[in-house]
Amino acid sequence: CKHLPVGISNFASEASALTHTCRRQQHTAATTSPRRQHTAANRRNMMVVLLLQTLLRPARPLLAPLRRRAATVVRDAAPQQLDAATQARIRKAGADKAKAPLRMPSRLSPTAATTFLECEQLFLFRNLWRLPEPPSPALVRGSLVHSVLEHMFDGQKRSKEELQDAFRDEWRSVRDKYLSVQPPLFSTIEEEKTWGTESLGLLENYLRFETPDDETLVEREAWLEATAKVPSSLPPLKVVGKVDRVDREDDGSLRVVDYKTGQAACERPYYKEELRNELRERALFQLRVYAWMLSRRDGGADVSALRLLYLGGEKAVA
C-alpha cells in the first residue's frame, strides 16, 4: 500500500506543532509549558496529535522487549480451537483479499491508527482486509459495559444494583449468539460465571469513582469526524471516531472521557518510569485525536482536559 505511508507522513505535518495542547490532563500531572501560548484559532488547528507521524515512527526501544515477549507468548501458546468451517472461511477471505491491490483508506479511526502502530500486519488483516475475527470475552465485556454506561443517562436508574441488572439484561440479549458459535465464547458455565462476576465488578468500580452528573454531560457515544491534510495527489483522508463522553468543565471548556474496561498498564509499579510514560502517551493518543476532532467541529471547541477511566482491577483509576 505505497500511498499509505505518504498519507501518514503528510498528515503528521499538521500534528507536528503539538505536544500537549490541553491545559491539564487528568491522566497525568503534566501541563503545557507556559512558553507555548496559543491563540484560540491556533489551538483549534493544533489538536491533530501525531496521528500518522506516530504510525511511521520506527519501533521504540522501550517497547521492543514487550513486543519480543508478546511474540514468544504467541509462539508458545496453544492455537485457538476454531472449527474447520471458520478456518476455511478466514483462509478464503484472506486469499481473496491478497489478490486485490491495497489502496489508501478513505477513513481512519484512532483505534485503527493504534493498531497500525502496534502491528502493521494486524492492521492489514483487521482494517484493510477486514478478515472475520472470533469474539473474545474481553471485547464482549467492553461492549456491554460501554452500553450500560451510555444508557445510564437515559433515566435515573444508577445504583449499583440497577447498573448490574442492566448488564445482565444486555448479556441475556446476546448470550445465545455468542454461545452458539464455534468455538463458543465460554467452554463451561463456570467460565461464564467468572466472567460475569468480574464484569459486574467494573460497574461497581465506576460508581465508587464518580457519580453520574446530568448537569455536566454534553454528549455521549457521539460520532466525530474531521478531514486530515494529505497531498493533492491522494484522496481526502477522513478521521472518524466515537467518543464515550464529553463533559462541560466549570470554566465552560470541555473534558473528553474514555472508559477502559481493563487495567492501566502505565501504572504498573514494576515498569521503569520511562516505559510507564511511554505507555501513558500511547494511552492518551486516542483522546487527543477526539479533542482535535471536537476542535474542528462547529467552529471549534476548547478542550481543556482528557480523562482515561480504567475500571479494571481492585478500583477504578483515572
PDB file of C-alpha atoms in Angstrom:
ATOM      1  CA  CYS A   1       0.000   0.000   0.000  1.00  0.00           C
ATOM      2  CA  LYS A   2       2.519   2.555  -1.227  1.00  0.00           C
ATOM      3  CA  HIS A   3       0.239   5.549  -0.679  1.00  0.00           C
ATOM      4  CA  LEU A   4      -0.468   4.755   2.967  1.00  0.00           C
ATOM      5  CA  PRO A   5       2.948   5.893   4.271  1.00  0.00           C
ATOM      6  CA  VAL A   6       2.685   9.042   2.139  1.00  0.00           C
ATOM      7  CA  GLY A   7      -0.658   9.943   3.630  1.00  0.00           C
ATOM      8  CA  ILE A   8       0.613   9.083   7.077  1.00  0.00           C
ATOM      9  CA  SER A   9       3.704  11.267   6.910  1.00  0.00           C
ATOM     10  CA  ASN A  10       1.843  14.229   5.415  1.00  0.00           C
ATOM     11  CA  PHE A  11      -0.940  14.100   7.958  1.00  0.00           C
ATOM     12  CA  ALA A  12       1.826  14.317  10.540  1.00  0.00           C
ATOM     13  CA  SER A  13       2.823  17.790   9.377  1.00  0.00           C
ATOM     14  CA  GLU A  14      -0.415  19.164  10.755  1.00  0.00           C
ATOM     15  CA  ALA A  15       0.290  17.451  14.071  1.00  0.00           C
ATOM     16  CA  SER A  16       3.966  18.247  14.483  1.00  0.00           C
ATOM     17  CA  ALA A  17       3.362  21.512  16.333  1.00  0.00           C
ATOM     18  CA  LEU A  18       1.510  19.790  19.130  1.00  0.00           C
ATOM     19  CA  THR A  19       2.930  18.076  22.168  1.00  0.00           C
ATOM     20  CA  HIS A  20       0.298  18.732  24.833  1.00  0.00           C
ATOM     21  CA  THR A  21      -2.343  21.300  23.987  1.00  0.00           C
ATOM     22  CA  CYS A  22      -4.738  20.548  26.792  1.00  0.00           C
ATOM     23  CA  ARG A  23      -4.263  22.850  29.780  1.00  0.00           C
ATOM     24  CA  ARG A  24      -4.374  19.814  32.007  1.00  0.00           C
ATOM     25  CA  GLN A  25      -4.675  16.080  31.569  1.00  0.00           C
ATOM     26  CA  GLN A  26      -6.247  14.217  34.414  1.00  0.00           C
ATOM     27  CA  HIS A  27      -4.446  11.077  33.367  1.00  0.00           C
ATOM     28  CA  THR A  28      -1.081  12.701  34.096  1.00  0.00           C
ATOM     29  CA  ALA A  29       0.267  15.578  36.096  1.00  0.00           C
ATOM     30  CA  ALA A  30       1.940  17.080  33.035  1.00  0.00           C
ATOM     31  CA  THR A  31       0.886  20.532  31.884  1.00  0.00           C
ATOM     32  CA  THR A  32       1.648  22.578  28.818  1.00  0.00           C
ATOM     33  CA  SER A  33       4.731  24.744  29.029  1.00  0.00           C
ATOM     34  CA  PRO A  34       3.773  28.340  29.810  1.00  0.00           C
ATOM     35  CA  ARG A  35       6.069  29.443  26.971  1.00  0.00           C
ATOM     36  CA  ARG A  36       3.673  27.862  24.491  1.00  0.00           C
ATOM     37  CA  GLN A  37       0.883  30.367  24.376  1.00  0.00           C
ATOM     38  CA  HIS A  38      -1.530  29.909  21.540  1.00  0.00           C
ATOM     39  CA  THR A  39      -4.500  31.848  20.353  1.00  0.00           C
ATOM     40  CA  ALA A  40      -7.873  30.130  20.245  1.00  0.00           C
ATOM     41  CA  ALA A  41      -7.657  29.932  16.461  1.00  0.00           C
ATOM     42  CA  ASN A  42      -4.241  28.273  16.572  1.00  0.00           C
ATOM     43  CA  ARG A  43      -5.316  25.867  19.297  1.00  0.00           C
ATOM     44  CA  ARG A  44      -8.196  24.652  17.168  1.00  0.00           C
ATOM     45  CA  ASN A  45      -5.727  23.712  14.462  1.00  0.00           C
ATOM     46  CA  MET A  46      -3.141  22.068  16.705  1.00  0.00           C
ATOM     47  CA  MET A  47      -5.017  19.087  18.177  1.00  0.00           C
ATOM     48  CA  VAL A  48      -4.157  16.629  15.445  1.00  0.00           C
ATOM     49  CA  VAL A  49      -1.793  14.737  17.710  1.00  0.00           C
ATOM     50  CA  LEU A  50       0.848  12.732  15.908  1.00  0.00           C
ATOM     51  CA  LEU A  51      -1.795  10.608  14.221  1.00  0.00           C
ATOM     52  CA  LEU A  52       0.115   9.354  11.220  1.00  0.00           C
ATOM     53  CA  GLN A  53       3.564  10.606  12.164  1.00  0.00           C
ATOM     54  CA  THR A  54       3.461   8.251  15.115  1.00  0.00           C
ATOM     55  CA  LEU A  55       2.392   5.400  12.877  1.00  0.00           C
ATOM     56  CA  LEU A  56       5.510   5.588  10.731  1.00  0.00           C
ATOM     57  CA  ARG A  57       7.898   6.122  13.608  1.00  0.00           C
ATOM     58  CA  PRO A  58      10.287   3.156  13.972  1.00  0.00           C
ATOM     59  CA  ALA A  59       9.615   0.781  16.834  1.00  0.00           C
ATOM     60  CA  ARG A  60      10.705   2.457  20.018  1.00  0.00           C
ATOM     61  CA  PRO A  61      13.364   0.572  22.008  1.00  0.00           C
ATOM     62  CA  LEU A  62      11.357   0.853  25.213  1.00  0.00           C
ATOM     63  CA  LEU A  63       8.556  -1.261  23.796  1.00  0.00           C
ATOM     64  CA  ALA A  64      10.777  -3.705  21.935  1.00  0.00           C
ATOM     65  CA  PRO A  65      11.077  -6.082  24.951  1.00  0.00           C
ATOM     66  CA  LEU A  66       7.297  -6.129  25.255  1.00  0.00           C
ATOM     67  CA  ARG A  67       6.944  -6.981  21.568  1.00  0.00           C
ATOM     68  CA  ARG A  68       9.507  -9.784  21.850  1.00  0.00           C
ATOM     69  CA  ARG A  69       7.747 -11.131  24.928  1.00  0.00           C
ATOM     70  CA  ALA A  70       4.391 -10.992  23.174  1.00  0.00           C
ATOM     71  CA  ALA A  71       5.832 -12.814  20.174  1.00  0.00           C
ATOM     72  CA  THR A  72       7.170 -15.532  22.466  1.00  0.00           C
ATOM     73  CA  VAL A  73       3.820 -15.912  24.162  1.00  0.00           C
ATOM     74  CA  VAL A  74       2.063 -16.221  20.815  1.00  0.00           C
ATOM     75  CA  ARG A  75       4.619 -18.725  19.526  1.00  0.00           C
ATOM     76  CA  ASP A  76       4.443 -20.919  22.597  1.00  0.00           C
ATOM     77  CA  ALA A  77       0.699 -20.683  23.190  1.00  0.00           C
ATOM     78  CA  ALA A  78      -1.668 -23.381  22.043  1.00  0.00           C
ATOM     79  CA  PRO A  79      -3.552 -22.353  18.883  1.00  0.00           C
ATOM     80  CA  GLN A  80      -7.135 -21.254  19.318  1.00  0.00           C
ATOM     81  CA  GLN A  81      -9.503 -24.068  18.539  1.00  0.00           C
ATOM     82  CA  LEU A  82     -11.604 -22.996  15.570  1.00  0.00           C
ATOM     83  CA  ASP A  83     -13.930 -25.298  13.740  1.00  0.00           C
ATOM     84  CA  ALA A  84     -12.964 -26.295  10.219  1.00  0.00           C
ATOM     85  CA  ALA A  85     -15.652 -24.136   8.625  1.00  0.00           C
ATOM     86  CA  THR A  86     -14.437 -20.996  10.414  1.00  0.00           C
ATOM     87  CA  GLN A  87     -10.815 -21.679   9.486  1.00  0.00           C
ATOM     88  CA  ALA A  88     -11.780 -22.223   5.881  1.00  0.00           C
ATOM     89  CA  ARG A  89     -13.832 -19.012   5.815  1.00  0.00           C
ATOM     90  CA  ILE A  90     -10.933 -16.948   7.197  1.00  0.00           C
ATOM     91  CA  ARG A  91      -8.416 -18.525   4.805  1.00  0.00           C
ATOM     92  CA  LYS A  92     -10.650 -17.945   1.802  1.00  0.00           C
ATOM     93  CA  ALA A  93     -11.260 -14.329   2.795  1.00  0.00           C
ATOM     94  CA  GLY A  94      -7.520 -13.761   3.152  1.00  0.00           C
ATOM     95  CA  ALA A  95      -6.726 -15.438  -0.162  1.00  0.00           C
ATOM     96  CA  ASP A  96      -9.322 -13.328  -1.971  1.00  0.00           C
ATOM     97  CA  LYS A  97      -8.090 -10.096  -0.415  1.00  0.00           C
ATOM     98  CA  ALA A  98      -4.447 -10.897  -1.172  1.00  0.00           C
ATOM     99  CA  LYS A  99      -5.209 -10.826  -4.901  1.00  0.00           C
ATOM    100  CA  ALA A 100      -6.638  -7.305  -4.774  1.00  0.00           C
ATOM    101  CA  PRO A 101      -4.441  -4.174  -4.703  1.00  0.00           C
ATOM    102  CA  LEU A 102      -4.194  -2.224  -1.465  1.00  0.00           C
ATOM    103  CA  ARG A 103      -5.435   1.335  -1.540  1.00  0.00           C
ATOM    104  CA  MET A 104      -5.153   4.345   0.704  1.00  0.00           C
ATOM    105  CA  PRO A 105      -8.046   4.066   3.174  1.00  0.00           C
ATOM    106  CA  SER A 106     -10.594   6.859   2.890  1.00  0.00           C
ATOM    107  CA  ARG A 107     -11.292   6.760   6.634  1.00  0.00           C
ATOM    108  CA  LEU A 108      -9.054   6.242   9.636  1.00  0.00           C
ATOM    109  CA  SER A 109     -10.060   5.909  13.278  1.00  0.00           C
ATOM    110  CA  PRO A 110      -7.858   6.433  16.343  1.00  0.00           C
ATOM    111  CA  THR A 111      -8.262   2.728  17.111  1.00  0.00           C
ATOM    112  CA  ALA A 112      -7.117   1.748  13.630  1.00  0.00           C
ATOM    113  CA  ALA A 113      -4.146   4.094  13.911  1.00  0.00           C
ATOM    114  CA  THR A 114      -3.150   2.466  17.187  1.00  0.00           C
ATOM    115  CA  THR A 115      -3.445  -0.966  15.587  1.00  0.00           C
ATOM    116  CA  PHE A 116      -1.084   0.131  12.796  1.00  0.00           C
ATOM    117  CA  LEU A 117       1.404   1.370  15.366  1.00  0.00           C
ATOM    118  CA  GLU A 118       1.391  -1.869  17.330  1.00  0.00           C
ATOM    119  CA  CYS A 119       1.281  -4.346  14.434  1.00  0.00           C
ATOM    120  CA  GLU A 120       1.165  -3.455  10.747  1.00  0.00           C
ATOM    121  CA  GLN A 121       0.103  -6.952   9.782  1.00  0.00           C
ATOM    122  CA  LEU A 122      -2.822  -6.855  12.213  1.00  0.00           C
ATOM    123  CA  PHE A 123      -3.818  -3.522  10.652  1.00  0.00           C
ATOM    124  CA  LEU A 124      -3.737  -5.234   7.252  1.00  0.00           C
ATOM    125  CA  PHE A 125      -5.852  -8.175   8.397  1.00  0.00           C
ATOM    126  CA  ARG A 126      -8.304  -6.230  10.531  1.00  0.00           C
ATOM    127  CA  ASN A 127      -8.667  -2.806   8.938  1.00  0.00           C
ATOM    128  CA  LEU A 128      -7.809  -3.250   5.263  1.00  0.00           C
ATOM    129  CA  TRP A 129      -8.764  -6.845   4.553  1.00  0.00           C
ATOM    130  CA  ARG A 130     -11.394  -6.958   7.303  1.00  0.00           C
ATOM    131  CA  LEU A 131     -10.949 -10.653   7.943  1.00  0.00           C
ATOM    132  CA  PRO A 132     -13.532 -12.229  10.271  1.00  0.00           C
ATOM    133  CA  GLU A 133     -12.418 -12.466  13.913  1.00  0.00           C
ATOM    134  CA  PRO A 134     -13.827 -14.776  16.591  1.00  0.00           C
ATOM    135  CA  PRO A 135     -15.240 -12.808  19.550  1.00  0.00           C
ATOM    136  CA  SER A 136     -13.293 -12.650  22.813  1.00  0.00           C
ATOM    137  CA  PRO A 137     -14.610 -12.360  26.389  1.00  0.00           C
ATOM    138  CA  ALA A 138     -12.709  -9.090  26.902  1.00  0.00           C
ATOM    139  CA  LEU A 139     -14.189  -7.432  23.807  1.00  0.00           C
ATOM    140  CA  VAL A 140     -17.715  -8.582  24.608  1.00  0.00           C
ATOM    141  CA  ARG A 141     -17.355  -7.332  28.182  1.00  0.00           C
ATOM    142  CA  GLY A 142     -16.120  -3.968  26.956  1.00  0.00           C
ATOM    143  CA  SER A 143     -19.013  -3.609  24.536  1.00  0.00           C
ATOM    144  CA  LEU A 144     -21.651  -4.442  27.148  1.00  0.00           C
ATOM    145  CA  VAL A 145     -20.157  -2.228  29.873  1.00  0.00           C
ATOM    146  CA  HIS A 146     -19.961   0.693  27.445  1.00  0.00           C
ATOM    147  CA  SER A 147     -23.592   0.153  26.511  1.00  0.00           C
ATOM    148  CA  VAL A 148     -24.678   0.163  30.160  1.00  0.00           C
ATOM    149  CA  LEU A 149     -22.741   3.355  30.898  1.00  0.00           C
ATOM    150  CA  GLU A 150     -24.129   5.001  27.766  1.00  0.00           C
ATOM    151  CA  HIS A 151     -27.757   4.286  28.647  1.00  0.00           C
ATOM    152  CA  MET A 152     -27.186   5.145  32.292  1.00  0.00           C
ATOM    153  CA  PHE A 153     -28.021   8.757  31.423  1.00  0.00           C
ATOM    154  CA  ASP A 154     -31.364   7.818  29.834  1.00  0.00           C
ATOM    155  CA  GLY A 155     -33.056   7.576  33.226  1.00  0.00           C
ATOM    156  CA  GLN A 156     -32.444   7.690  36.947  1.00  0.00           C
ATOM    157  CA  LYS A 157     -31.541   4.024  37.473  1.00  0.00           C
ATOM    158  CA  ARG A 158     -27.954   4.497  38.547  1.00  0.00           C
ATOM    159  CA  SER A 159     -27.443   2.466  41.701  1.00  0.00           C
ATOM    160  CA  LYS A 160     -25.007  -0.444  41.736  1.00  0.00           C
ATOM    161  CA  GLU A 161     -27.832  -2.965  41.636  1.00  0.00           C
ATOM    162  CA  GLU A 162     -29.575  -1.192  38.769  1.00  0.00           C
ATOM    163  CA  LEU A 163     -26.453  -0.915  36.638  1.00  0.00           C
ATOM    164  CA  GLN A 164     -25.563  -4.548  37.276  1.00  0.00           C
ATOM    165  CA  ASP A 165     -29.102  -5.623  36.385  1.00  0.00           C
ATOM    166  CA  ALA A 166     -28.769  -3.620  33.175  1.00  0.00           C
ATOM    167  CA  PHE A 167     -25.562  -5.525  32.381  1.00  0.00           C
ATOM    168  CA  ARG A 168     -27.336  -8.839  32.985  1.00  0.00           C
ATOM    169  CA  ASP A 169     -30.111  -7.773  30.611  1.00  0.00           C
ATOM    170  CA  GLU A 170     -27.572  -6.785  27.967  1.00  0.00           C
ATOM    171  CA  TRP A 171     -25.834 -10.157  28.282  1.00  0.00           C
ATOM    172  CA  ARG A 172     -29.098 -12.100  28.079  1.00  0.00           C
ATOM    173  CA  SER A 173     -29.964 -10.302  24.841  1.00  0.00           C
ATOM    174  CA  VAL A 174     -26.777 -11.518  23.091  1.00  0.00           C
ATOM    175  CA  ARG A 175     -25.914 -14.685  25.030  1.00  0.00           C
ATOM    176  CA  ASP A 176     -27.303 -17.174  22.523  1.00  0.00           C
ATOM    177  CA  LYS A 177     -25.405 -15.514  19.676  1.00  0.00           C
ATOM    178  CA  TYR A 178     -22.045 -15.850  21.417  1.00  0.00           C
ATOM    179  CA  LEU A 179     -22.575 -19.329  22.834  1.00  0.00           C
ATOM    180  CA  SER A 180     -23.893 -20.840  19.617  1.00  0.00           C
ATOM    181  CA  VAL A 181     -20.764 -20.085  17.550  1.00  0.00           C
ATOM    182  CA  GLN A 182     -17.755 -22.363  17.208  1.00  0.00           C
ATOM    183  CA  PRO A 183     -15.795 -22.052  19.348  1.00  0.00           C
ATOM    184  CA  PRO A 184     -18.289 -20.654  21.878  1.00  0.00           C
ATOM    185  CA  LEU A 185     -17.324 -17.622  23.930  1.00  0.00           C
ATOM    186  CA  PHE A 186     -17.135 -19.834  27.052  1.00  0.00           C
ATOM    187  CA  SER A 187     -16.452 -23.541  27.173  1.00  0.00           C
ATOM    188  CA  THR A 188     -18.014 -24.065  30.614  1.00  0.00           C
ATOM    189  CA  ILE A 189     -20.689 -22.448  32.755  1.00  0.00           C
ATOM    190  CA  GLU A 190     -18.007 -21.749  35.374  1.00  0.00           C
ATOM    191  CA  GLU A 191     -16.068 -19.627  32.882  1.00  0.00           C
ATOM    192  CA  GLU A 192     -19.195 -17.667  32.097  1.00  0.00           C
ATOM    193  CA  LYS A 193     -19.951 -17.065  35.778  1.00  0.00           C
ATOM    194  CA  THR A 194     -16.408 -15.885  36.491  1.00  0.00           C
ATOM    195  CA  TRP A 195     -16.547 -13.536  33.516  1.00  0.00           C
ATOM    196  CA  GLY A 196     -19.921 -12.202  34.651  1.00  0.00           C
ATOM    197  CA  THR A 197     -18.747 -11.592  38.223  1.00  0.00           C
ATOM    198  CA  GLU A 198     -15.677  -9.710  37.007  1.00  0.00           C
ATOM    199  CA  SER A 199     -17.816  -7.652  34.635  1.00  0.00           C
ATOM    200  CA  LEU A 200     -20.236  -6.641  37.394  1.00  0.00           C
ATOM    201  CA  GLY A 201     -17.242  -5.539  39.450  1.00  0.00           C
ATOM    202  CA  LEU A 202     -16.306  -2.994  36.763  1.00  0.00           C
ATOM    203  CA  LEU A 203     -19.622  -1.202  37.225  1.00  0.00           C
ATOM    204  CA  GLU A 204     -19.155  -1.171  40.976  1.00  0.00           C
ATOM    205  CA  ASN A 205     -15.702   0.324  40.494  1.00  0.00           C
ATOM    206  CA  TYR A 206     -17.189   3.020  38.289  1.00  0.00           C
ATOM    207  CA  LEU A 207     -19.742   4.099  40.883  1.00  0.00           C
ATOM    208  CA  ARG A 208     -17.065   4.197  43.571  1.00  0.00           C
ATOM    209  CA  PHE A 209     -15.051   6.559  41.405  1.00  0.00           C
ATOM    210  CA  GLU A 210     -17.684   9.071  40.298  1.00  0.00           C
ATOM    211  CA  THR A 211     -21.372   9.923  40.447  1.00  0.00           C
ATOM    212  CA  PRO A 212     -23.090  10.377  37.069  1.00  0.00           C
ATOM    213  CA  ASP A 213     -23.922  14.063  36.581  1.00  0.00           C
ATOM    214  CA  ASP A 214     -26.522  15.212  34.059  1.00  0.00           C
ATOM    215  CA  GLU A 215     -25.541  18.839  34.609  1.00  0.00           C
ATOM    216  CA  THR A 216     -22.021  18.441  33.234  1.00  0.00           C
ATOM    217  CA  LEU A 217     -22.845  15.969  30.450  1.00  0.00           C
ATOM    218  CA  VAL A 218     -22.582  17.432  26.941  1.00  0.00           C
ATOM    219  CA  GLU A 219     -22.839  14.284  24.834  1.00  0.00           C
ATOM    220  CA  ARG A 220     -22.189  10.545  24.987  1.00  0.00           C
ATOM    221  CA  GLU A 221     -21.272   7.912  22.423  1.00  0.00           C
ATOM    222  CA  ALA A 222     -21.000  10.698  19.856  1.00  0.00           C
ATOM    223  CA  TRP A 223     -19.528  10.168  16.394  1.00  0.00           C
ATOM    224  CA  LEU A 224     -16.868  12.732  15.452  1.00  0.00           C
ATOM    225  CA  GLU A 225     -15.322  13.409  12.077  1.00  0.00           C
ATOM    226  CA  ALA A 226     -12.640  15.668  10.624  1.00  0.00           C
ATOM    227  CA  THR A 227     -10.574  15.753   7.447  1.00  0.00           C
ATOM    228  CA  ALA A 228      -6.816  15.490   7.608  1.00  0.00           C
ATOM    229  CA  LYS A 229      -4.390  17.212   5.244  1.00  0.00           C
ATOM    230  CA  VAL A 230      -2.868  14.930   2.610  1.00  0.00           C
ATOM    231  CA  PRO A 231      -1.088  15.658  -0.685  1.00  0.00           C
ATOM    232  CA  SER A 232      -3.336  16.794  -3.520  1.00  0.00           C
ATOM    233  CA  SER A 233      -2.417  13.643  -5.443  1.00  0.00           C
ATOM    234  CA  LEU A 234      -4.164  11.497  -2.816  1.00  0.00           C
ATOM    235  CA  PRO A 235      -7.856  11.273  -1.968  1.00  0.00           C
ATOM    236  CA  PRO A 236      -9.052  13.092   1.180  1.00  0.00           C
ATOM    237  CA  LEU A 237      -8.490  11.223   4.420  1.00  0.00           C
ATOM    238  CA  LYS A 238     -11.301  11.407   6.949  1.00  0.00           C
ATOM    239  CA  VAL A 239     -10.593  10.754  10.612  1.00  0.00           C
ATOM    240  CA  VAL A 240     -13.604   9.313  12.415  1.00  0.00           C
ATOM    241  CA  GLY A 241     -14.164   8.135  15.967  1.00  0.00           C
ATOM    242  CA  LYS A 242     -16.800   7.548  18.600  1.00  0.00           C
ATOM    243  CA  VAL A 243     -16.125   9.330  21.890  1.00  0.00           C
ATOM    244  CA  ASP A 244     -17.531   7.769  25.055  1.00  0.00           C
ATOM    245  CA  ARG A 245     -18.406  11.005  26.828  1.00  0.00           C
ATOM    246  CA  VAL A 246     -17.871  14.747  26.699  1.00  0.00           C
ATOM    247  CA  ASP A 247     -18.361  16.824  29.869  1.00  0.00           C
ATOM    248  CA  ARG A 248     -18.551  20.546  30.495  1.00  0.00           C
ATOM    249  CA  GLU A 249     -15.989  21.941  32.914  1.00  0.00           C
ATOM    250  CA  ASP A 250     -16.705  24.772  35.367  1.00  0.00           C
ATOM    251  CA  ASP A 251     -14.984  27.292  33.088  1.00  0.00           C
ATOM    252  CA  GLY A 252     -17.079  26.263  30.084  1.00  0.00           C
ATOM    253  CA  SER A 253     -14.382  24.223  28.374  1.00  0.00           C
ATOM    254  CA  LEU A 254     -14.785  20.538  27.515  1.00  0.00           C
ATOM    255  CA  ARG A 255     -13.404  17.345  29.009  1.00  0.00           C
ATOM    256  CA  VAL A 256     -13.080  14.191  26.909  1.00  0.00           C
ATOM    257  CA  VAL A 257     -13.753  10.970  28.833  1.00  0.00           C
ATOM    258  CA  ASP A 258     -12.966   7.450  27.630  1.00  0.00           C
ATOM    259  CA  TYR A 259     -13.889   4.270  29.523  1.00  0.00           C
ATOM    260  CA  LYS A 260     -11.431   1.382  29.590  1.00  0.00           C
ATOM    261  CA  THR A 261     -12.561  -1.948  30.992  1.00  0.00           C
ATOM    262  CA  GLY A 262      -9.022  -3.176  31.536  1.00  0.00           C
ATOM    263  CA  GLN A 263      -6.265  -2.019  33.858  1.00  0.00           C
ATOM    264  CA  ALA A 264      -3.806   0.796  33.226  1.00  0.00           C
ATOM    265  CA  ALA A 265      -0.532  -0.772  32.077  1.00  0.00           C
ATOM    266  CA  CYS A 266       1.204   2.569  32.578  1.00  0.00           C
ATOM    267  CA  GLU A 267       0.503   2.384  36.330  1.00  0.00           C
ATOM    268  CA  ARG A 268       2.295  -0.914  36.923  1.00  0.00           C
ATOM    269  CA  PRO A 269       4.984  -0.210  39.549  1.00  0.00           C
ATOM    270  CA  TYR A 270       7.457  -2.785  38.236  1.00  0.00           C
ATOM    271  CA  TYR A 271       7.789  -0.913  34.924  1.00  0.00           C
ATOM    272  CA  LYS A 272      10.509   1.693  34.679  1.00  0.00           C
ATOM    273  CA  GLU A 273       9.305   5.280  34.797  1.00  0.00           C
ATOM    274  CA  GLU A 274      10.401   5.898  31.219  1.00  0.00           C
ATOM    275  CA  LEU A 275       8.368   2.957  29.981  1.00  0.00           C
ATOM    276  CA  ARG A 276       5.349   4.000  32.050  1.00  0.00           C
ATOM    277  CA  ASN A 277       5.488   7.448  30.472  1.00  0.00           C
ATOM    278  CA  GLU A 278       5.691   5.880  27.021  1.00  0.00           C
ATOM    279  CA  LEU A 279       2.654   3.702  27.685  1.00  0.00           C
ATOM    280  CA  ARG A 280       0.803   6.674  29.147  1.00  0.00           C
ATOM    281  CA  GLU A 281       1.374   8.671  25.978  1.00  0.00           C
ATOM    282  CA  ARG A 282       0.132   5.768  23.878  1.00  0.00           C
ATOM    283  CA  ALA A 283      -2.996   5.560  26.000  1.00  0.00           C
ATOM    284  CA  LEU A 284      -3.722   9.292  25.636  1.00  0.00           C
ATOM    285  CA  PHE A 285      -3.279   9.197  21.860  1.00  0.00           C
ATOM    286  CA  GLN A 286      -6.905   8.303  21.145  1.00  0.00           C
ATOM    287  CA  LEU A 287      -8.263  11.052  23.391  1.00  0.00           C
ATOM    288  CA  ARG A 288      -6.056  13.668  21.766  1.00  0.00           C
ATOM    289  CA  VAL A 289      -7.500  12.736  18.385  1.00  0.00           C
ATOM    290  CA  TYR A 290     -11.017  13.129  19.804  1.00  0.00           C
ATOM    291  CA  ALA A 291     -10.028  16.530  21.158  1.00  0.00           C
ATOM    292  CA  TRP A 292      -8.715  17.538  17.750  1.00  0.00           C
ATOM    293  CA  MET A 293     -11.945  16.455  16.047  1.00  0.00           C
ATOM    294  CA  LEU A 294     -14.007  18.405  18.586  1.00  0.00           C
ATOM    295  CA  SER A 295     -11.850  21.459  17.926  1.00  0.00           C
ATOM    296  CA  ARG A 296     -12.645  21.200  14.208  1.00  0.00           C
ATOM    297  CA  ARG A 297     -16.405  20.915  14.700  1.00  0.00           C
ATOM    298  CA  ASP A 298     -18.924  23.760  14.884  1.00  0.00           C
ATOM    299  CA  GLY A 299     -16.344  26.498  14.751  1.00  0.00           C
ATOM    300  CA  GLY A 300     -14.079  24.871  17.288  1.00  0.00           C
ATOM    301  CA  ALA A 301     -14.314  23.763  20.889  1.00  0.00           C
ATOM    302  CA  ASP A 302     -11.954  24.459  23.771  1.00  0.00           C
ATOM    303  CA  VAL A 303     -10.936  21.050  25.144  1.00  0.00           C
ATOM    304  CA  SER A 304      -9.081  21.555  28.397  1.00  0.00           C
ATOM    305  CA  ALA A 305      -8.975  18.054  29.921  1.00  0.00           C
ATOM    306  CA  LEU A 306      -8.600  14.410  28.947  1.00  0.00           C
ATOM    307  CA  ARG A 307      -9.652  11.574  31.222  1.00  0.00           C
ATOM    308  CA  LEU A 308      -8.960   7.882  30.728  1.00  0.00           C
ATOM    309  CA  LEU A 309     -11.069   5.995  33.243  1.00  0.00           C
ATOM    310  CA  TYR A 310      -9.770   2.467  33.816  1.00  0.00           C
ATOM    311  CA  LEU A 311     -12.388   0.290  35.513  1.00  0.00           C
ATOM    312  CA  GLY A 312     -10.380  -2.942  35.854  1.00  0.00           C
ATOM    313  CA  GLY A 313      -8.573  -4.139  38.951  1.00  0.00           C
ATOM    314  CA  GLU A 314      -9.493  -3.544  42.558  1.00  0.00           C
ATOM    315  CA  LYS A 315     -10.593   0.042  41.926  1.00  0.00           C
ATOM    316  CA  ALA A 316     -11.057   2.479  39.078  1.00  0.00           C
ATOM    317  CA  VAL A 317      -8.096   4.669  38.152  1.00  0.00           C
ATOM    318  CA  ALA A 318      -8.103   7.878  36.068  1.00  0.00           C
TER     319      ALA A 318
END
